[in-house]
C-alpha atoms as a printed R data frame, in Angstrom:
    type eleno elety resid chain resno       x       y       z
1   ATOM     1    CA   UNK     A     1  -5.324  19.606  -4.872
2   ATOM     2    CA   UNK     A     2  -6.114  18.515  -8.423
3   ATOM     3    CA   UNK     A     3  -3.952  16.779 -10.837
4   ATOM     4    CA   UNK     A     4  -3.575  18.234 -14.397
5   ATOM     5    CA   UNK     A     5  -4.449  14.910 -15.616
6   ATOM     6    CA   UNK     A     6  -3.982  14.318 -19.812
7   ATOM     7    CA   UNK     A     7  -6.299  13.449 -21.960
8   ATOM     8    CA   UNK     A     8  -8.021   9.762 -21.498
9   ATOM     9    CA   UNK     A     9  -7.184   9.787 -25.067
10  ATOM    10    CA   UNK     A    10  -5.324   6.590 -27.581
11  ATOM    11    CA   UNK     A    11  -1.811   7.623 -25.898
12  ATOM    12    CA   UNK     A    12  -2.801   5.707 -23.019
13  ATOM    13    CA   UNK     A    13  -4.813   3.266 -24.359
14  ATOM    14    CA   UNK     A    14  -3.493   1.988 -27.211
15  ATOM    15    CA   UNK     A    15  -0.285  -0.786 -26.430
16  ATOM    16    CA   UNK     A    16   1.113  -1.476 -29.220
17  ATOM    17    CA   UNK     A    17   1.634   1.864 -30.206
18  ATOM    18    CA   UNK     A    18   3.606   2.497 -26.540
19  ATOM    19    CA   UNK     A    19   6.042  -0.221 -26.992
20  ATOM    20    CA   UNK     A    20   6.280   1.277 -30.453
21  ATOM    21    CA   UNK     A    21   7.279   4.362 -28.985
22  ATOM    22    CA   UNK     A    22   9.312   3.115 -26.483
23  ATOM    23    CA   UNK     A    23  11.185   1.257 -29.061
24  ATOM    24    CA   UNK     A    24  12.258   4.608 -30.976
25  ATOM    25    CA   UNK     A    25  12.815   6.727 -28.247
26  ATOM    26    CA   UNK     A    26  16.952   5.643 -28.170
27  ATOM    27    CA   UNK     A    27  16.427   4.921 -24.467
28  ATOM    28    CA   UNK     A    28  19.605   2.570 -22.951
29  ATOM    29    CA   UNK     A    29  19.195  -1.094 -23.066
30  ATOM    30    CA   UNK     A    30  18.839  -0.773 -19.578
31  ATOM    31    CA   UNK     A    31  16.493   1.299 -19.214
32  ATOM    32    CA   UNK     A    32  14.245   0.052 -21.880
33  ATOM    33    CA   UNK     A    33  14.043  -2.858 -20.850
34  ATOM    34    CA   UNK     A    34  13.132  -2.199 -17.721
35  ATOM    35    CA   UNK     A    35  10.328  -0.241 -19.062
36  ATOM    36    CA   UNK     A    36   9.183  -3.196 -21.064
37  ATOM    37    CA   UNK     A    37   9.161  -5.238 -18.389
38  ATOM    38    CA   UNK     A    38   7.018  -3.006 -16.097
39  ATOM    39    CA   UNK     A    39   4.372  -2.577 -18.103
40  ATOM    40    CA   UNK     A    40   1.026  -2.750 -17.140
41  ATOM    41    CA   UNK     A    41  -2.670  -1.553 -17.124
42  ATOM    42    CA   UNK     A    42  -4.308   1.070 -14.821
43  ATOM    43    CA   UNK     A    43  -7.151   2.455 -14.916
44  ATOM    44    CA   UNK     A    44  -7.017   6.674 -14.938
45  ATOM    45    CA   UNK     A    45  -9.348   8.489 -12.429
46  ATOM    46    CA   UNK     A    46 -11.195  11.753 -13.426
47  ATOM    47    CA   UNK     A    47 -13.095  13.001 -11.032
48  ATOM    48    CA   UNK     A    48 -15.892  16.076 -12.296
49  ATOM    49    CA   UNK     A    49 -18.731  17.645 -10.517
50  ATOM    50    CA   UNK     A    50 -21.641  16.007 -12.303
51  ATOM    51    CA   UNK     A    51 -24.954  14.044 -11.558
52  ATOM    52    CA   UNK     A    52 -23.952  10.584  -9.781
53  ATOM    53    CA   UNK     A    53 -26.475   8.135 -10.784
54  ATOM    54    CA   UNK     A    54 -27.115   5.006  -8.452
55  ATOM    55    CA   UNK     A    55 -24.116   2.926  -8.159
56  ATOM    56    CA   UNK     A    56 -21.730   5.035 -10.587
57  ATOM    57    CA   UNK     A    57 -17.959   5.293  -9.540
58  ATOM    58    CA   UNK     A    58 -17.839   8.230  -7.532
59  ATOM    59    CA   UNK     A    59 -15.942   9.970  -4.909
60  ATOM    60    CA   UNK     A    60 -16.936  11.381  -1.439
61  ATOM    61    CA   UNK     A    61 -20.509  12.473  -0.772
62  ATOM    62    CA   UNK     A    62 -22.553   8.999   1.108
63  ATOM    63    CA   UNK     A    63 -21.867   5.722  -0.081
64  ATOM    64    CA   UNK     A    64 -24.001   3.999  -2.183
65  ATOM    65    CA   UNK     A    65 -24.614   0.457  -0.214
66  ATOM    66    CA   UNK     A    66 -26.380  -2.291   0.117
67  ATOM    67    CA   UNK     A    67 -30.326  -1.756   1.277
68  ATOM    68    CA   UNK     A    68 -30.075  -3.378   4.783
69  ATOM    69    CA   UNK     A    69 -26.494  -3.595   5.225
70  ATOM    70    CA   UNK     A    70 -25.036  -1.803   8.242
71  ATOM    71    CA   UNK     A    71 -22.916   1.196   7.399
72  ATOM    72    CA   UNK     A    72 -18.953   0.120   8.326
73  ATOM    73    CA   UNK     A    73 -18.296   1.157  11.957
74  ATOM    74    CA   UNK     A    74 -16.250   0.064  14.998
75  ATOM    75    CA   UNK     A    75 -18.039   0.088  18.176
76  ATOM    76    CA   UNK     A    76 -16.347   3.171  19.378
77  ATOM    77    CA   UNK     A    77 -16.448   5.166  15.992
78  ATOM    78    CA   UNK     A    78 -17.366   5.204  12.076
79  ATOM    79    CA   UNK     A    79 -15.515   4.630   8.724
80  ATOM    80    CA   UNK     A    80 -15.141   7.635   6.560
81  ATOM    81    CA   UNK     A    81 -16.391   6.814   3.069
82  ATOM    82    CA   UNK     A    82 -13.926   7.821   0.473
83  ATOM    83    CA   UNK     A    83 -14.485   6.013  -3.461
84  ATOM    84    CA   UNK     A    84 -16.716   3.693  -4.618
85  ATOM    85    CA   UNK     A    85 -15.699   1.998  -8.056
86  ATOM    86    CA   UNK     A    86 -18.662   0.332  -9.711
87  ATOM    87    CA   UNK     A    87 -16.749  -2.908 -11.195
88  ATOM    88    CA   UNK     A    88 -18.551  -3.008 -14.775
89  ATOM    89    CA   UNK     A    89 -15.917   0.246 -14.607
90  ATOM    90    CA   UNK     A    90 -12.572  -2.127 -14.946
91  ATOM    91    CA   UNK     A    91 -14.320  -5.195 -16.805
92  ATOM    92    CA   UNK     A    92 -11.566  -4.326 -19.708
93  ATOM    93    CA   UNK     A    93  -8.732  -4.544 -17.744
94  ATOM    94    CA   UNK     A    94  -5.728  -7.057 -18.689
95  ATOM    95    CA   UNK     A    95  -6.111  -9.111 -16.239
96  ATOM    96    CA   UNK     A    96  -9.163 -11.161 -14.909
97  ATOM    97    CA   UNK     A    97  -9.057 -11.200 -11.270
98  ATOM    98    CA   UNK     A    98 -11.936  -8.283 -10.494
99  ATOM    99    CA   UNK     A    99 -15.317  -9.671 -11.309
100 ATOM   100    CA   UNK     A   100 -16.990  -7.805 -13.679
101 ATOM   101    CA   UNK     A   101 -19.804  -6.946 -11.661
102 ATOM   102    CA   UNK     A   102 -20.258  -5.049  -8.159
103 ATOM   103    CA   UNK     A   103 -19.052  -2.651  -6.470
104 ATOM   104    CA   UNK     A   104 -16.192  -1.806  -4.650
105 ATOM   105    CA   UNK     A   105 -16.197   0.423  -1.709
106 ATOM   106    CA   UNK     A   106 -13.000   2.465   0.145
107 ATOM   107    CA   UNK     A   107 -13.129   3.615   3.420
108 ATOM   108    CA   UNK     A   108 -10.308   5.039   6.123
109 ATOM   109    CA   UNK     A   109 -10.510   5.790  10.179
110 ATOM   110    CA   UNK     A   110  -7.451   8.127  10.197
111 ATOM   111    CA   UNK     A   111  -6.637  11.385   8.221
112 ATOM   112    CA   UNK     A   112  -3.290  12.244  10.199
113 ATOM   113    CA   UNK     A   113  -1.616   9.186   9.775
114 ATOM   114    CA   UNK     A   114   1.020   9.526   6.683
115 ATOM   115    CA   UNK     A   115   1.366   5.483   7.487
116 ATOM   116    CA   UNK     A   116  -0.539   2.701   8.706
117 ATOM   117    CA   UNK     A   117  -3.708   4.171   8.294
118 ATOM   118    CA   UNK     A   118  -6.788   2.374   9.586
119 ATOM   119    CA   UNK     A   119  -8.929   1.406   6.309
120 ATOM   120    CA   UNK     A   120 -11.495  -0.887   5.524
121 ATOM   121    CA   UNK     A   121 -12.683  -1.720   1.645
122 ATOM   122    CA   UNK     A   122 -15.596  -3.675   1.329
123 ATOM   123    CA   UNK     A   123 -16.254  -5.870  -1.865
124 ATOM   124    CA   UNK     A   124 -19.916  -6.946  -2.822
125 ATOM   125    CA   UNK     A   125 -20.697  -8.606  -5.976
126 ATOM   126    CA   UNK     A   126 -24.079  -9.077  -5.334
127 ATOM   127    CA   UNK     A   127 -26.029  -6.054  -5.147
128 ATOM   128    CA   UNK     A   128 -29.554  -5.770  -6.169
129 ATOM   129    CA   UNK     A   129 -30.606  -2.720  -4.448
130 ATOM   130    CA   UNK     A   130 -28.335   0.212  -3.835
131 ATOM   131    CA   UNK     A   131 -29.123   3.589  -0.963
132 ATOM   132    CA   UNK     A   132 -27.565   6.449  -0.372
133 ATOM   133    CA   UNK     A   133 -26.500   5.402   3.209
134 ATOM   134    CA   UNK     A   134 -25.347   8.161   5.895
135 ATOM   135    CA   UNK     A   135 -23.278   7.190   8.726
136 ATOM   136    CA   UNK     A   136 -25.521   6.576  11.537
137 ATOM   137    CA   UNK     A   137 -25.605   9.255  14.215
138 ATOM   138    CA   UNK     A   138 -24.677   9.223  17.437
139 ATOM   139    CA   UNK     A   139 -21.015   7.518  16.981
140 ATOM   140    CA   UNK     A   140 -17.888   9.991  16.077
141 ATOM   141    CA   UNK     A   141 -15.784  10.256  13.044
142 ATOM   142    CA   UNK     A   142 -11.849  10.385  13.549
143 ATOM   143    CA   UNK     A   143 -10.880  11.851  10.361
144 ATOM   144    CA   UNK     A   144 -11.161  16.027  11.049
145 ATOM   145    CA   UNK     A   145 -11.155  16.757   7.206
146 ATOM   146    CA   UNK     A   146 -14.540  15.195   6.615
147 ATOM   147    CA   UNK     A   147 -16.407  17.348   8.686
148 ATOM   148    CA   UNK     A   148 -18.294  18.910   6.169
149 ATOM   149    CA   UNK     A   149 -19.260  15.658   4.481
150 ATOM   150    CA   UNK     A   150 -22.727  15.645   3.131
151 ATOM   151    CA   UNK     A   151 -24.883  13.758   0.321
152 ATOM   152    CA   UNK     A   152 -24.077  16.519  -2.306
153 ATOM   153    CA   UNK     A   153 -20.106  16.892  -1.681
154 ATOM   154    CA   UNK     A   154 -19.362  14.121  -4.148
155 ATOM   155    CA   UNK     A   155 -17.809  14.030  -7.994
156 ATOM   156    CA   UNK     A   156 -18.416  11.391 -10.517
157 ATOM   157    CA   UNK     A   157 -15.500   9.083 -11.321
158 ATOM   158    CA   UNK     A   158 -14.941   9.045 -15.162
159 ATOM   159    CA   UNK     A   159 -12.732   5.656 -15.444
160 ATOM   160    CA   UNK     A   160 -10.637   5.180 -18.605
161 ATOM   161    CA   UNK     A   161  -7.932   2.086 -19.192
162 ATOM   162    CA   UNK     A   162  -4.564   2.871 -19.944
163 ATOM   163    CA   UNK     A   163  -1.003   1.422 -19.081
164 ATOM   164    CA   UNK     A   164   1.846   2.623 -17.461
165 ATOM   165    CA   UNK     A   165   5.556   2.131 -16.180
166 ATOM   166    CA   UNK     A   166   7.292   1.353 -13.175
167 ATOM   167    CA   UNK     A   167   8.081   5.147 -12.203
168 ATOM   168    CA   UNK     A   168  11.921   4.495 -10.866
169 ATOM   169    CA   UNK     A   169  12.451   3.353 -14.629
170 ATOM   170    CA   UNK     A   170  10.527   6.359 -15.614
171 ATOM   171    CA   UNK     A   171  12.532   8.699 -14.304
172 ATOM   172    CA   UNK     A   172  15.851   7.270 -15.401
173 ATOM   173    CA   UNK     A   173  14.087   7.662 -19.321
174 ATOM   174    CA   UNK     A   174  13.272  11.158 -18.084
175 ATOM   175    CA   UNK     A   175  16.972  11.466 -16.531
176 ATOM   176    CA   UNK     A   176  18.746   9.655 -20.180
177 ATOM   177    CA   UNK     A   177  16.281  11.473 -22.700
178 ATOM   178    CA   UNK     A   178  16.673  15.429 -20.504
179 ATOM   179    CA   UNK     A   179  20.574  15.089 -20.638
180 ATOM   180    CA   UNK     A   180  20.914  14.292 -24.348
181 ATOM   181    CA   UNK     A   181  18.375  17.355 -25.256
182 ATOM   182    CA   UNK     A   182  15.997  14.659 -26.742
183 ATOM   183    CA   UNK     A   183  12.892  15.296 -24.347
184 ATOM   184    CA   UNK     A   184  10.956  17.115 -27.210
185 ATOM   185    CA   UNK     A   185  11.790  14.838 -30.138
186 ATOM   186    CA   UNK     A   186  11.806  11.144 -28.913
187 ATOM   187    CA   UNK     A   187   8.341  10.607 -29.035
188 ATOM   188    CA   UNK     A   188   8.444   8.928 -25.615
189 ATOM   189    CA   UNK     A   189   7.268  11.335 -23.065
190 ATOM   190    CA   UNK     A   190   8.084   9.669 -19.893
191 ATOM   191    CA   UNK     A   191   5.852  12.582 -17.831
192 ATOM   192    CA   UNK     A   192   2.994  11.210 -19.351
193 ATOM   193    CA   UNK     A   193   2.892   8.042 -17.424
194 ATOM   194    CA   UNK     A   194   3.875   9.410 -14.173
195 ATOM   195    CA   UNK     A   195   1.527   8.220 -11.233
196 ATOM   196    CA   UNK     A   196  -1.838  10.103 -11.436
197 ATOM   197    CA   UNK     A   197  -5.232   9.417  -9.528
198 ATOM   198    CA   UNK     A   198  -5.600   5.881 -10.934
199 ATOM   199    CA   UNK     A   199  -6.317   2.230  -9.774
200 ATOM   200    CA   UNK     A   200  -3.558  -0.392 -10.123
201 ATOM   201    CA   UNK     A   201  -0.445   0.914 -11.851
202 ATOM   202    CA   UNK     A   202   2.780   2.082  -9.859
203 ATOM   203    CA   UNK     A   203   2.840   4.455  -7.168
204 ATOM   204    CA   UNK     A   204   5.082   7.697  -6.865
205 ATOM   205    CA   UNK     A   205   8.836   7.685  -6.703
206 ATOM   206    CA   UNK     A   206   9.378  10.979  -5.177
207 ATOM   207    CA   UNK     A   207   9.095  10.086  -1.430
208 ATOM   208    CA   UNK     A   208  11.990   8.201   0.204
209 ATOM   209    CA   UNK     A   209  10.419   5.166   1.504
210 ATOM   210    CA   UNK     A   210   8.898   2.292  -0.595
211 ATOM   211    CA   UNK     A   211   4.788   2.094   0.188
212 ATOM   212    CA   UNK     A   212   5.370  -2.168  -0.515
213 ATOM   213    CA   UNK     A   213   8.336  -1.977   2.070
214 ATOM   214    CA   UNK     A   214   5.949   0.140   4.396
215 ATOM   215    CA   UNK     A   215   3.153  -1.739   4.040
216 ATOM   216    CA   UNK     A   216   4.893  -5.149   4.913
217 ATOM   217    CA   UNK     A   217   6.261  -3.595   7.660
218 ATOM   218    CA   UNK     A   218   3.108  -2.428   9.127
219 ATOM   219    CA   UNK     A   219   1.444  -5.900   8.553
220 ATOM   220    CA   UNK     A   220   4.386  -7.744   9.980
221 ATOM   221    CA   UNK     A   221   3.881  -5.511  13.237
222 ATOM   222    CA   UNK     A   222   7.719  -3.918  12.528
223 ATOM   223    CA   UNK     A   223   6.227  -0.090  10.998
224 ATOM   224    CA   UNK     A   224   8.423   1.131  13.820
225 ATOM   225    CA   UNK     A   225  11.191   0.669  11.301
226 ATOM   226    CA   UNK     A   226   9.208   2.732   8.892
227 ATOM   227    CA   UNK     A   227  11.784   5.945   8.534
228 ATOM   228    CA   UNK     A   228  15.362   4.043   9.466
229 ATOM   229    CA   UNK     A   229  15.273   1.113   6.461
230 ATOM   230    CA   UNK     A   230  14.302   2.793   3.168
231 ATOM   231    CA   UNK     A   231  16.607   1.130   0.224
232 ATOM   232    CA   UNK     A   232  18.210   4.694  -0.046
233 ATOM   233    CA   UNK     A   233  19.032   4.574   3.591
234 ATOM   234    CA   UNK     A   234  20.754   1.307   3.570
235 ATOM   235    CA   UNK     A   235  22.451   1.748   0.795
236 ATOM   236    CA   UNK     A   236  24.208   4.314   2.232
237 ATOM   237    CA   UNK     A   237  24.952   2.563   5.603
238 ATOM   238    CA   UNK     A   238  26.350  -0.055   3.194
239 ATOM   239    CA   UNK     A   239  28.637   2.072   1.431
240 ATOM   240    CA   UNK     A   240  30.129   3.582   4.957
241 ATOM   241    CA   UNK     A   241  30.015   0.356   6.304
242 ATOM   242    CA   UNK     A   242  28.248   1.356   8.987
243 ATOM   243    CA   UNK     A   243  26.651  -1.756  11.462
244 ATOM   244    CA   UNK     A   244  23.179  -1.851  10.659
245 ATOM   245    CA   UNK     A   245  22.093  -3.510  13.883
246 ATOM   246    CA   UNK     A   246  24.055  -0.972  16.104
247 ATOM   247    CA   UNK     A   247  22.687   2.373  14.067
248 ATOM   248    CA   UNK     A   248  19.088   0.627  14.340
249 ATOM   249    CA   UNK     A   249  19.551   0.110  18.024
250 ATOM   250    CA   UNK     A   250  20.406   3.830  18.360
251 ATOM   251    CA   UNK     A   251  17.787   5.282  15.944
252 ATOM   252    CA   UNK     A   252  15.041   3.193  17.766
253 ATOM   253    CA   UNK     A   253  16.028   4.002  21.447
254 ATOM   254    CA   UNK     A   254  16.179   7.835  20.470
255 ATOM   255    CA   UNK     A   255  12.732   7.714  18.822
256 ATOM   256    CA   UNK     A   256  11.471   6.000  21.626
257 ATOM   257    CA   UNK     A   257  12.594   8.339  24.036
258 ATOM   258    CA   UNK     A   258  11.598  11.437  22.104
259 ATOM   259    CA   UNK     A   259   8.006   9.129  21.636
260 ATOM   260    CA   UNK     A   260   7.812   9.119  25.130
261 ATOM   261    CA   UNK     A   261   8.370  13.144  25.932
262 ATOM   262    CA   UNK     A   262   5.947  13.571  23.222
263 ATOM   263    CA   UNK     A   263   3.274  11.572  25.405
264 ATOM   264    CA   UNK     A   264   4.619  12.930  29.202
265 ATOM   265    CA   UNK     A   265   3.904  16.643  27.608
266 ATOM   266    CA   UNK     A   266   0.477  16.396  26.225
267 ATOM   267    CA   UNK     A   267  -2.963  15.597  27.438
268 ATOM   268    CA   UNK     A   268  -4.475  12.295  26.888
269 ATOM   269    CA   UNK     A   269  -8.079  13.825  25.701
270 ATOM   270    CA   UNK     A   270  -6.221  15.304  22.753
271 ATOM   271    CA   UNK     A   271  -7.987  14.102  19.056
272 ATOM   272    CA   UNK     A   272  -4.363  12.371  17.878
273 ATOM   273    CA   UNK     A   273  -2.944  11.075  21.703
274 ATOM   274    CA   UNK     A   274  -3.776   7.638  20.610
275 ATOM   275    CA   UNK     A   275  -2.165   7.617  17.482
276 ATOM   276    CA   UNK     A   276   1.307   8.429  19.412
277 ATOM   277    CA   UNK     A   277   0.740   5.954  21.663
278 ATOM   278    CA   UNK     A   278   0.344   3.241  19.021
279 ATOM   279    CA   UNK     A   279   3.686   4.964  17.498
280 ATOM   280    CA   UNK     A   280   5.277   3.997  20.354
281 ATOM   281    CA   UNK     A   281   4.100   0.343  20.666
282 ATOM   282    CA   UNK     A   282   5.250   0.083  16.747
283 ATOM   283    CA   UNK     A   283   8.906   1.401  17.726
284 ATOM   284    CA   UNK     A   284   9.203  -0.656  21.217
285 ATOM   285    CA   UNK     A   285   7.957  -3.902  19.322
286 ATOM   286    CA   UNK     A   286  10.232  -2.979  16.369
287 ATOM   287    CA   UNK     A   287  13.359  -2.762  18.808
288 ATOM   288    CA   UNK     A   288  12.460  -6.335  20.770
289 ATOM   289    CA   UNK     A   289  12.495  -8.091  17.508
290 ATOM   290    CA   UNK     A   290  14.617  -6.252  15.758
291 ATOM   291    CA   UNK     A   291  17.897  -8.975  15.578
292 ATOM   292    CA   UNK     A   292  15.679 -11.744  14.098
293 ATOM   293    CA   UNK     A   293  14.279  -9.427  11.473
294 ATOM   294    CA   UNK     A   294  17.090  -8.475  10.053
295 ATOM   295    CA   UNK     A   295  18.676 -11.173  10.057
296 ATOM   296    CA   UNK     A   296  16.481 -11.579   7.459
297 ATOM   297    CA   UNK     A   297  16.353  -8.845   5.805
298 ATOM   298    CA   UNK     A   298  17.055  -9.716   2.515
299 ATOM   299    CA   UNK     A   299  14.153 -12.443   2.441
300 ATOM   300    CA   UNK     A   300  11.685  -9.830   3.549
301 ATOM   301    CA   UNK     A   301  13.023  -6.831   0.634
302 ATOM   302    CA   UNK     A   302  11.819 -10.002  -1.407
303 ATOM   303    CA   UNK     A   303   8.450 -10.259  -0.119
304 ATOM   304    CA   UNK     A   304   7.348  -6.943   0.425
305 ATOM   305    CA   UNK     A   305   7.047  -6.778  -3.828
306 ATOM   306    CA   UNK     A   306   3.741  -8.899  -3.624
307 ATOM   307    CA   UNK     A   307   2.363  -5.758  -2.127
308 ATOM   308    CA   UNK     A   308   0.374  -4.117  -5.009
309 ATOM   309    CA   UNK     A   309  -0.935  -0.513  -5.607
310 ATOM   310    CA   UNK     A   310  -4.802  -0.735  -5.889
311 ATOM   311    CA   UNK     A   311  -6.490   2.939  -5.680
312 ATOM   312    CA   UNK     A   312  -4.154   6.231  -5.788
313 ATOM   313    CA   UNK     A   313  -6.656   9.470  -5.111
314 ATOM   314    CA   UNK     A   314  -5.634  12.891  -4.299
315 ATOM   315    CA   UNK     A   315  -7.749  15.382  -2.851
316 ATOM   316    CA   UNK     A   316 -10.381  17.421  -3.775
317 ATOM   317    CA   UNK     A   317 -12.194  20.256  -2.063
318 ATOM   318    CA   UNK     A   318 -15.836  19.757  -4.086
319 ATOM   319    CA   UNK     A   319 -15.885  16.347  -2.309
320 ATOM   320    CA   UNK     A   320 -14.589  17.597   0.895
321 ATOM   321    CA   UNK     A   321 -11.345  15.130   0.082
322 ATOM   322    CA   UNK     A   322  -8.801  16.010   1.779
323 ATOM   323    CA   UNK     A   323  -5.012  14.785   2.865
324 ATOM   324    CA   UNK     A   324  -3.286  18.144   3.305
325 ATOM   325    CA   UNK     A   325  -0.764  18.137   0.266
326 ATOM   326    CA   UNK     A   326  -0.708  14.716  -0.697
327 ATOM   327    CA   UNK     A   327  -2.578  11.852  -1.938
328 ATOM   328    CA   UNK     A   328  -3.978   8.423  -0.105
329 ATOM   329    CA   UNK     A   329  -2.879   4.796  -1.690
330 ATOM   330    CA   UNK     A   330  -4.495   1.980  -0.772
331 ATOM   331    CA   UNK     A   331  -2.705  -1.421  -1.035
332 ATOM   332    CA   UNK     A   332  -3.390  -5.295  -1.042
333 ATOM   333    CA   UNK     A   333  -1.534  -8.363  -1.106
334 ATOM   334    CA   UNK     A   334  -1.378 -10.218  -4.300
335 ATOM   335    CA   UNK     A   335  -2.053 -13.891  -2.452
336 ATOM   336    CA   UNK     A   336  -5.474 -11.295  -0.814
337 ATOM   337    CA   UNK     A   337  -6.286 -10.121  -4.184
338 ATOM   338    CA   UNK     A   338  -6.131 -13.948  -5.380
339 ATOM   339    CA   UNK     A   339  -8.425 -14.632  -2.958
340 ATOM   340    CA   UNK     A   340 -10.913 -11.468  -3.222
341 ATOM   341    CA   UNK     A   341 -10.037 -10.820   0.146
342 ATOM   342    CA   UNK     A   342 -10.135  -7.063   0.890
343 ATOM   343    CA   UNK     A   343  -9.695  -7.330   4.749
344 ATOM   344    CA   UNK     A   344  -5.879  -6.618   5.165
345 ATOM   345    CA   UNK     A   345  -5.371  -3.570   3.076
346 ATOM   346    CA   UNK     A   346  -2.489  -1.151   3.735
347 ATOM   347    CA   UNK     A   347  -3.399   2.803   3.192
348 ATOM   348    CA   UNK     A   348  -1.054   5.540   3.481
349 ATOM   349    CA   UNK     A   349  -0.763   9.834   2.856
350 ATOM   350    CA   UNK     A   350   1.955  10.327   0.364
């Protein structure tokens, strides 16, 4: 799957001239200025089959690492290398917290996963020597779709800066500008900003569950809640006045039990047995705390915005890529990012 990605042209990379646009487009005040307010820089991905010199951004293929560093493994089983973003790449981005040198690689440990997926991005800064680096032999890979991984399935990584909007606000511009006939004429087309293979930036707005609700969810060990507590979801138990404690109670025991056939029917030597066994630690966990949680609720909608888009990818058959229909997003914590510290990302399929 490939996105029909623009032109890295002056649309996206000129500001002023897209808060110039988005000044005449006769959006609501609303909406406007929810647009202006979500603005912000990312950096648009092009992937093309093409020569990958030492220690250029790139995609798939082996990574290219540090002479006499180990390759990243557990002692059971190996990363899958995904991206690596040479950092010179983002040096003109709006903000200062990358260095400006180094690389940056992504990895994952699960390609079935739609949440909670095992990754591990690795920042060095100080990298004299670069190798193309296999994973060593002998040790299994649990992602299925990178069988077929070898040095030459890999695309260069053409990086270009540009800005975009927070994509709910998007679509209500799409939604305001469609419904007066005005798509065509306001010079503000909201399409063009939509979520693309990119680092930083928003993510997608199609899918019903928020990736910064999902993500603090899976870090504060409560992903069991995952599919009952989207903002959608409880807006509408809100609006039948519906007890969200009770429904949650019922939702969780039924998953559970239907978790639990799931296991009693199938064998334990098959590849993804594991992975429903740790879906039914998240829901048991999820329904022994779940009264002190949401009792809080509110406080932790608040926090779950420091979670921050950092890499967006889709997939791509030249670099044996793949995550079925969807694309991967990898996401860190803004108090991590302060820190450079890369070792409690969140990655999901979307």
């Amino acid at each position: 799957m490939k996105d029909n990605l623009p032109a890295m042209g002056p649309y996206h990379t000129m500001k002023p001239d897209i808060i110039a646009s988005l000044s005449r487009a006769g959006l609501s005040e609303n909406t406007s200025s929810r647009l202006a307010d979500s603005l912000t820089t990312r950096f648009l991905l092009q992937p093309s089959v093409a020569v990958v010199p030492p220690g250029a951004s790139k995609i798939g293929g082996y990574p290219h690492w540090p002479a006499g560093l180990p390759y990243p493994q557990e002692k059971d089983f190996i990363y899958e290398f995904v991206a690596q973003v040479n950092l010179a790449d983002l040096a003109d981005g709006d903000d200062d917290i990358l260095p400006h040198a180094g690389m940056l690689y992504f990895f994952i440990d699960d390609d079935f996963n739609v949440g909670n997926i095992n990754a591990h991005v690795v920042l060095h800064t100080d990298v004299p020597a670069l190798e193309v680096t296999p994973p060593p032999k002998g040790k299994p890979s649990r992602c299925e779709s990178f069988d077929g991984r070898k040095e030459s399935t890999q695309m260069k990584l053409n990086i270009a800066k540009g800005y975009t909007f927070e994509q709910k606000a998007l679509d209500d511009a799409y939604n305001e500008l469609d419904a007066a006939g005005r798509l065509a004429t306001a010079g503000f087309d909201p399409e063009q900003f939509n979520t693309r293979d990119q680092i930083w930036g928003y993510p997608v707005s199609w899918v019903n569950i928020d990736r910064q609700w999902s993500a603090y969810l899976a870090k504060k060990g409560m992903f069991g809640l995952y599919w009952f507590t989207s903002d959608r979801q409880l807006a509408y138990l809100q609006s039948e006045q519906i007890d969200l404690k009770q429904w949650l109670y019922g939702k969780l025991a039924a998953k559970i039990e239907e978790q639990k056939g799931i296991l009693e029917k199938n064998n334990k030597t098959i590849y993804i047995y594991p992975y429903w066994e740790q879906e039914l630690r998240d829901l048991e966990y999820a329904q022994l705390h779940l009264d002190d949680f949401i009792d809080d609720l509110a406080f932790h909608k608040e926090a779950c915005k420091k979670w921050r888009l950092l890499l967006s990818m889709s997939s791509y058959n030249e670099a044996n890529i793949c995550f079925g229909d969807g694309r991967m997003e990898f996401y860190i914590h803004t108090d991590d990012l302060q820190q450079l510290n890369f070792s409690n990302i969140y990655c999901n399929i979307v």
